[in-house]
Coordinates of C-alpha atoms and ligand atoms in Angstrom, one line a residue:
M267 CA -21.5 -1.3 1.8
T268 CA -18.4 -3.3 1.0
Q269 CA -16.9 -3.4 -2.5
S270 CA -14.3 -6.0 -3.7
L271 CA -11.8 -6.2 -6.5
T272 CA -9.7 -9.2 -7.4
I273 CA -6.6 -8.7 -9.5
A274 CA -3.6 -10.9 -10.5
R275 CA -1.0 -10.8 -7.7
P276 CA 1.1 -7.7 -8.0
D277 CA 4.9 -7.3 -8.3
D278 CA 7.0 -4.4 -7.1
W279 CA 9.4 -3.2 -9.9
H280 CA 11.6 -1.1 -7.5
L281 CA 12.3 -2.2 -3.9
H282 CA 15.0 -1.7 -1.3
L283 CA 15.3 -4.7 1.1
R284 CA 18.7 -3.8 2.6
D285 CA 20.5 -6.6 4.5
G286 CA 20.8 -8.3 7.9
A287 CA 18.3 -7.3 10.6
M288 CA 16.6 -4.7 8.3
L289 CA 16.1 -7.3 5.6
N290 CA 14.5 -9.8 8.1
A291 CA 12.1 -7.1 9.3
V292 CA 11.0 -5.6 6.0
L293 CA 10.9 -8.7 3.6
P294 CA 7.6 -10.0 5.0
E295 CA 6.0 -6.6 4.5
T296 CA 6.5 -7.0 0.7
A297 CA 6.1 -10.8 0.4
R298 CA 2.7 -10.6 2.1
H299 CA 1.1 -9.0 -1.1
F300 CA 3.8 -9.1 -3.8
A301 CA 5.0 -12.1 -5.7
R302 CA 8.2 -10.7 -7.0
A303 CA 10.3 -7.5 -6.8
I304 CA 13.2 -5.9 -8.6
I305 CA 15.7 -5.7 -5.8
M306 CA 17.8 -2.5 -5.7
P307 CA 21.6 -3.2 -5.3
N308 CA 22.6 -0.1 -3.3
L309 CA 23.9 -2.0 -0.3
V310 CA 27.1 -1.0 1.4
P311 CA 29.2 -2.2 -0.4
P312 CA 27.0 -2.3 -3.5
V313 CA 26.0 -5.5 -5.4
V314 CA 28.3 -5.1 -8.4
T315 CA 29.1 -8.6 -9.7
G316 CA 27.1 -11.6 -10.6
D317 CA 28.6 -13.5 -7.6
Q318 CA 27.6 -10.7 -5.3
A319 CA 24.0 -10.8 -6.7
A320 CA 23.8 -14.6 -6.2
A321 CA 25.0 -14.3 -2.6
Y322 CA 22.5 -11.5 -1.9
R323 CA 19.7 -13.5 -3.5
D324 CA 20.5 -16.4 -1.1
R325 CA 20.4 -14.1 1.9
I326 CA 17.0 -12.7 0.8
L327 CA 15.6 -16.2 0.4
A328 CA 17.1 -17.3 3.7
A329 CA 15.3 -14.3 5.4
L330 CA 11.9 -15.3 4.0
P331 CA 9.6 -16.8 6.5
A332 CA 8.9 -20.5 5.7
E333 CA 5.2 -19.9 5.1
M334 CA 5.7 -17.2 2.5
T335 CA 6.7 -17.3 -1.2
F336 CA 8.5 -14.5 -2.9
E337 CA 10.9 -14.3 -5.9
P338 CA 13.6 -11.6 -5.7
L339 CA 14.5 -10.3 -9.2
M340 CA 18.1 -9.3 -8.9
T341 CA 19.9 -6.3 -10.3
L342 CA 23.6 -5.3 -10.6
Y343 CA 24.8 -1.8 -9.6
L344 CA 26.6 -0.3 -12.6
T345 CA 30.0 1.2 -11.9
E346 CA 32.7 2.6 -14.2
K347 CA 34.6 -0.8 -13.7
T348 CA 31.7 -3.1 -14.5
D349 CA 32.7 -6.0 -16.7
P350 CA 30.3 -6.5 -19.7
A351 CA 31.1 -10.2 -19.8
D352 CA 30.1 -10.6 -16.1
V353 CA 26.8 -8.8 -16.7
A354 CA 26.0 -10.9 -19.8
A355 CA 26.7 -14.1 -17.9
A356 CA 24.5 -13.1 -14.9
F357 CA 21.7 -12.3 -17.4
S358 CA 22.0 -15.5 -19.5
S359 CA 22.0 -17.6 -16.3
G360 CA 18.7 -16.0 -15.3
L361 CA 20.1 -14.5 -12.2
I362 CA 19.6 -10.8 -13.0
K363 CA 16.7 -9.0 -14.6
A364 CA 18.2 -5.5 -14.9
V365 CA 21.3 -3.3 -14.2
K366 CA 20.8 -0.2 -12.1
L367 CA 22.4 3.2 -13.0
Y368 CA 23.0 5.6 -10.2
P369 CA 24.7 8.9 -11.2
A370 CA 27.5 9.1 -8.6
G371 CA 26.2 10.9 -5.5
A372 CA 22.6 11.1 -6.6
T373 CA 21.0 9.3 -3.6
T374 CA 21.5 6.9 -0.7
N375 CA 24.6 4.7 -1.2
S376 CA 25.3 6.0 -4.7
A377 CA 29.0 7.0 -4.2
S378 CA 30.2 4.1 -6.5
G379 CA 27.8 5.1 -9.2
V380 CA 28.7 6.5 -12.7
G381 CA 30.4 9.9 -13.1
D382 CA 31.8 9.5 -16.6
F383 CA 29.2 7.9 -18.9
D384 CA 31.8 7.2 -21.6
K385 CA 33.2 4.6 -19.2
V386 CA 30.0 2.5 -19.2
R387 CA 29.5 2.6 -23.0
G388 CA 30.7 -1.0 -23.5
V389 CA 28.3 -2.3 -20.8
L390 CA 25.4 -0.4 -22.2
E391 CA 26.1 -1.7 -25.7
T392 CA 26.2 -5.3 -24.5
M393 CA 22.9 -4.7 -22.6
A394 CA 21.3 -3.4 -25.8
E395 CA 22.5 -6.5 -27.7
I396 CA 21.2 -9.0 -25.2
G397 CA 18.0 -7.2 -24.3
L398 CA 18.9 -6.5 -20.6
P399 CA 17.0 -3.5 -19.2
L400 CA 18.8 -0.5 -17.6
C401 CA 17.0 0.9 -14.6
V402 CA 17.9 4.6 -14.2
H403 CA 17.9 6.9 -11.2
G404 CA 17.2 10.0 -13.3
E405 CA 18.7 12.9 -11.5
V406 CA 21.8 15.0 -12.4
T407 CA 24.1 15.7 -9.4
D408 CA 25.6 19.0 -10.6
A409 CA 25.8 21.4 -7.6
D410 CA 24.5 24.3 -9.8
V411 CA 21.2 22.4 -10.8
D412 CA 18.4 23.0 -8.4
I413 CA 17.2 19.8 -6.7
F414 CA 13.6 20.3 -8.0
D415 CA 15.0 20.5 -11.6
R416 CA 17.4 17.5 -11.5
E417 CA 15.1 15.0 -13.1
A418 CA 14.1 17.3 -16.0
V419 CA 17.8 18.2 -16.6
F420 CA 18.8 14.6 -16.5
I421 CA 16.4 13.7 -19.3
D422 CA 17.9 16.3 -21.6
R423 CA 21.6 16.1 -20.7
V424 CA 22.1 12.4 -19.9
L425 CA 19.2 10.1 -20.7
D426 CA 18.3 11.2 -24.1
P427 CA 22.0 11.2 -25.3
I428 CA 22.6 7.8 -23.8
R429 CA 19.5 6.4 -25.6
K430 CA 20.4 8.0 -28.9
A431 CA 23.9 6.6 -28.7
T432 CA 22.7 3.1 -27.7
P433 CA 19.9 2.1 -30.1
G434 CA 17.9 -0.8 -28.7
L435 CA 18.8 -0.2 -25.1
R436 CA 15.7 -0.9 -23.0
V437 CA 15.3 1.7 -20.2
V438 CA 13.1 2.0 -17.1
M439 CA 13.1 5.5 -15.7
E440 CA 12.8 4.7 -12.0
H441 CA 10.4 6.6 -9.7
I442 CA 9.6 9.5 -12.0
T443 CA 8.4 12.6 -10.2
T444 CA 7.7 15.1 -13.0
A445 CA 5.4 15.8 -16.0
N446 CA 8.7 16.0 -17.9
G447 CA 9.3 12.3 -17.1
V448 CA 5.8 11.3 -18.1
D449 CA 6.0 13.2 -21.4
Y450 CA 9.4 11.8 -22.2
V451 CA 8.1 8.2 -21.7
K452 CA 5.0 9.0 -23.8
S453 CA 7.0 10.5 -26.7
N454 CA 9.1 7.4 -27.1
A455 CA 8.6 3.9 -28.4
A456 CA 8.4 0.5 -26.7
D457 CA 11.9 0.4 -25.3
L458 CA 11.2 3.0 -22.6
A459 CA 9.0 2.6 -19.5
A460 CA 8.8 4.2 -16.1
T461 CA 8.0 3.2 -12.6
I462 CA 5.9 5.4 -10.3
T463 CA 6.0 5.2 -6.5
T464 CA 3.0 5.1 -4.3
H465 CA 4.0 8.1 -2.3
H466 CA 4.6 10.3 -5.4
L467 CA 1.0 9.7 -6.3
I468 CA 0.0 11.1 -2.9
I469 CA 2.4 13.9 -1.8
N470 CA 3.7 17.0 -3.3
R471 CA 6.4 19.3 -1.9
N472 CA 3.9 21.2 0.2
H473 CA 3.2 18.0 2.2
L474 CA 6.9 17.8 2.8
L475 CA 7.5 21.4 3.9
V476 CA 4.4 23.3 4.8
G477 CA 3.6 23.5 8.6
G478 CA 6.9 22.0 9.6
I479 CA 9.3 19.6 7.9
K480 CA 8.1 16.0 7.6
P481 CA 11.1 13.8 7.4
H482 CA 9.0 10.7 6.6
Y483 CA 7.9 12.4 3.4
Y484 CA 11.5 13.1 2.3
C485 CA 12.7 10.8 -0.4
L486 CA 14.7 11.1 -3.6
P487 CA 13.8 12.2 -6.2
V488 CA 12.1 14.7 -3.9
A489 CA 8.4 15.3 -4.3
K490 CA 7.7 18.1 -6.8
R491 CA 4.8 20.7 -7.2
E492 CA 1.2 19.7 -7.4
S493 CA 1.0 19.9 -11.2
H494 CA 3.7 17.2 -11.4
R495 CA 1.9 14.9 -8.9
L496 CA -1.3 15.2 -11.0
A497 CA 0.6 14.3 -14.2
L498 CA 1.9 11.2 -12.4
R499 CA -1.6 10.3 -11.2
A500 CA -2.9 10.7 -14.7
A501 CA -0.2 8.5 -16.2
A502 CA -0.6 5.8 -13.5
T503 CA -4.4 5.6 -13.8
S504 CA -4.5 6.0 -17.6
G505 CA -3.9 2.3 -18.5
D506 CA -0.8 3.2 -20.5
A507 CA 1.3 0.0 -20.3
R508 CA 4.5 2.0 -20.1
F509 CA 3.8 3.0 -16.5
F510 CA 3.9 0.5 -13.6
I511 CA 4.3 0.4 -9.9
G512 CA 7.8 0.5 -8.4
T513 CA 7.2 1.4 -4.7
D514 CA 10.8 2.5 -4.0
S515 CA 9.9 1.4 -0.5
A516 CA 13.2 2.4 1.2
P517 CA 13.4 1.6 5.0
H518 CA 15.5 3.9 7.3
T519 CA 15.2 3.8 11.0
D520 CA 13.4 6.7 12.7
P521 CA 16.6 8.1 14.2
N522 CA 18.2 8.2 10.8
K523 CA 15.1 10.0 9.3
E524 CA 14.3 12.3 12.2
S525 CA 17.7 13.9 12.2
A526 CA 19.5 17.2 11.4
C527 CA 20.6 15.4 8.2
G528 CA 17.8 12.9 7.6
C529 CA 18.0 10.0 5.1
A530 CA 15.9 9.9 2.0
G531 CA 13.3 7.2 1.6
C532 CA 9.6 6.4 2.3
F533 CA 8.6 3.0 3.6
T534 CA 5.4 2.0 1.8
A535 CA 5.7 -1.8 1.5
T536 CA 3.1 -2.4 4.3
N537 CA 0.2 -0.4 2.9
T538 CA 1.0 0.2 -0.8
M539 CA -1.8 -2.0 -2.2
S540 CA -4.4 -0.3 0.0
L541 CA -3.1 3.1 -1.0
L542 CA -3.1 2.3 -4.7
A543 CA -6.7 1.0 -4.4
H544 CA -7.7 4.2 -2.8
I545 CA -6.0 6.3 -5.5
F546 CA -7.4 4.4 -8.4
D547 CA -10.9 4.4 -6.8
E548 CA -10.7 8.1 -6.2
D549 CA -9.8 8.7 -9.8
G550 CA -12.5 6.3 -11.1
A551 CA -9.9 4.0 -12.5
L552 CA -10.2 0.8 -10.4
D553 CA -10.3 -1.1 -13.7
K554 CA -6.8 0.1 -14.5
L555 CA -5.2 -1.0 -11.2
E556 CA -4.4 -4.5 -12.3
G557 CA -2.5 -3.2 -15.3
F558 CA -0.5 -0.8 -13.2
A559 CA 0.2 -3.2 -10.3
S560 CA 0.3 -6.6 -11.9
R561 CA 0.4 -6.6 -15.8
N562 CA 2.4 -3.8 -17.2
G563 CA 5.6 -4.6 -15.4
P564 CA 5.8 -8.3 -16.4
A565 CA 5.0 -7.3 -20.0
F566 CA 8.0 -4.9 -20.1
Y567 CA 10.4 -7.4 -18.4
G568 CA 9.1 -10.3 -20.6
L569 CA 7.9 -12.3 -17.6
P570 CA 4.6 -14.1 -17.1
V571 CA 1.8 -12.4 -15.1
N572 CA 1.4 -14.1 -11.7
S573 CA -1.2 -16.9 -11.9
D574 CA -2.7 -16.3 -8.4
T575 CA -4.7 -13.3 -7.3
I576 CA -5.3 -11.0 -4.4
T577 CA -8.6 -9.5 -3.4
L578 CA -9.0 -5.9 -2.2
T579 CA -12.0 -4.9 -0.2
K580 CA -13.4 -1.5 0.6
H581 CA -14.9 -1.2 4.0
D582 CA -17.2 1.5 5.5
E583 CA -14.8 1.9 8.4
P584 CA -11.3 3.2 7.9
A585 CA -8.5 0.5 7.8
T586 CA -5.7 0.6 10.3
F587 CA -2.1 0.0 9.5
P588 CA 0.9 -0.4 11.9
A589 CA 2.5 3.0 12.4
K590 CA 5.9 1.4 12.6
I591 CA 7.7 -1.8 11.8
D592 CA 10.1 -2.9 14.6
T593 CA 13.6 -3.9 13.6
T594 CA 16.5 -4.7 15.9
D595 CA 18.2 -1.7 14.3
G596 CA 15.3 0.5 15.5
P597 CA 11.7 1.4 14.4
V598 CA 10.8 2.1 10.7
T599 CA 7.8 4.4 10.2
V600 CA 5.2 3.2 7.7
F601 CA 4.2 5.9 5.2
D602 CA 1.1 7.7 6.4
P603 CA -0.9 9.3 3.5
G604 CA -2.5 11.8 6.0
Y605 CA -6.1 10.7 5.3
D606 CA -8.3 7.6 5.9
I607 CA -7.9 4.6 3.7
H608 CA -10.9 2.2 3.4
W609 CA -9.3 -0.5 1.3
T610 CA -7.6 -3.6 2.7
V611 CA -6.0 -6.7 1.1
D612 CA -7.9 -9.8 2.2
E613 CA -5.5 -12.1 4.0
Ligands
NCD238 C1 16.6 5.2 -1.7 C2 17.3 4.5 -0.5 O1 17.1 4.8 0.6 O2 18.1 3.5 -0.8 N1 16.1 6.4 -1.2 C3 15.1 7.1 -1.7 O3 14.8 8.2 -1.2 N2 14.3 6.7 -2.7 C4 17.5 5.4 -2.8 C5 16.8 5.7 -4.1 O4 16.0 5.0 -4.7 O5 17.0 6.9 -4.6
ZN239 ZN1 15.0 3.4 -4.8

């Protein structure tokens, strides 16, 4: 028996599109189902200024197939040299919707990120005044902090002090992976929200490491133990408007993933909506999927909910998804949950 669910068209509140050949290959995978996405600025070199964001936006729109519509929501990459006036101008012109904070060295292409948080105090104060959200990669980079503890330590040592020192600053904790992240969001008021990825709702660290290392399950922040995955699942499916989808779909070619020093990132753009339908169905929360995928994000960012819809259908037979997306740089493996998925998005 088939079952159908129609929801407002979703948006992706955390997406890596890259540039050049990779951008051309992965953009349709997102634009097929999502109306808008918050575009991560961690290119090489990073998207730091308003002019750079405008040029990147033009390259994204030029890469969009003529028959598709998609609105890139641009962000700036915060550095210790970022000019508050440039940030304010890019926001007031409507070009950018957020600024992204990467602690220096925390993840892919984060070398230009912030080491000394006092140096970005002026930018953060301007952002609080004008209501521009800060998207945060919440991991400390200290060599003496275990990689599985880096999110929890970041909340205590960095995020909470920044928020206390900058009243009114609106913050999105990106791709939370721990119960600590869930609890921190829940214990705070309306100026704090969090994105949750598709893959962190599905995998824990055993999936990554037991029975052989699985490079396509390696991403940052790294998947944590099962109790944390369950806390993320409960938050996502709860209907709490402070949690929304940010896929963190992050393409790397297979040679760069399947390597002695493999890149971090899971590529989920292609099958995210089917995976989310499966997850919410499994947890008896299909009525909460529209909030998580299509309503809570726009509400936080002060944007309208998309006026068109998508319909998801559950079939008796398992759905098939491409194993890889071909790019002229090499193949990109599509995230495989490791079990059958029966939901598809009607085309
Ligand atoms: C992202 C990337 O590849 O750009 N990788 C990842 O594992 N998520 C960077 C990031 O969001 O941390
Ligand atoms: Zn990311």
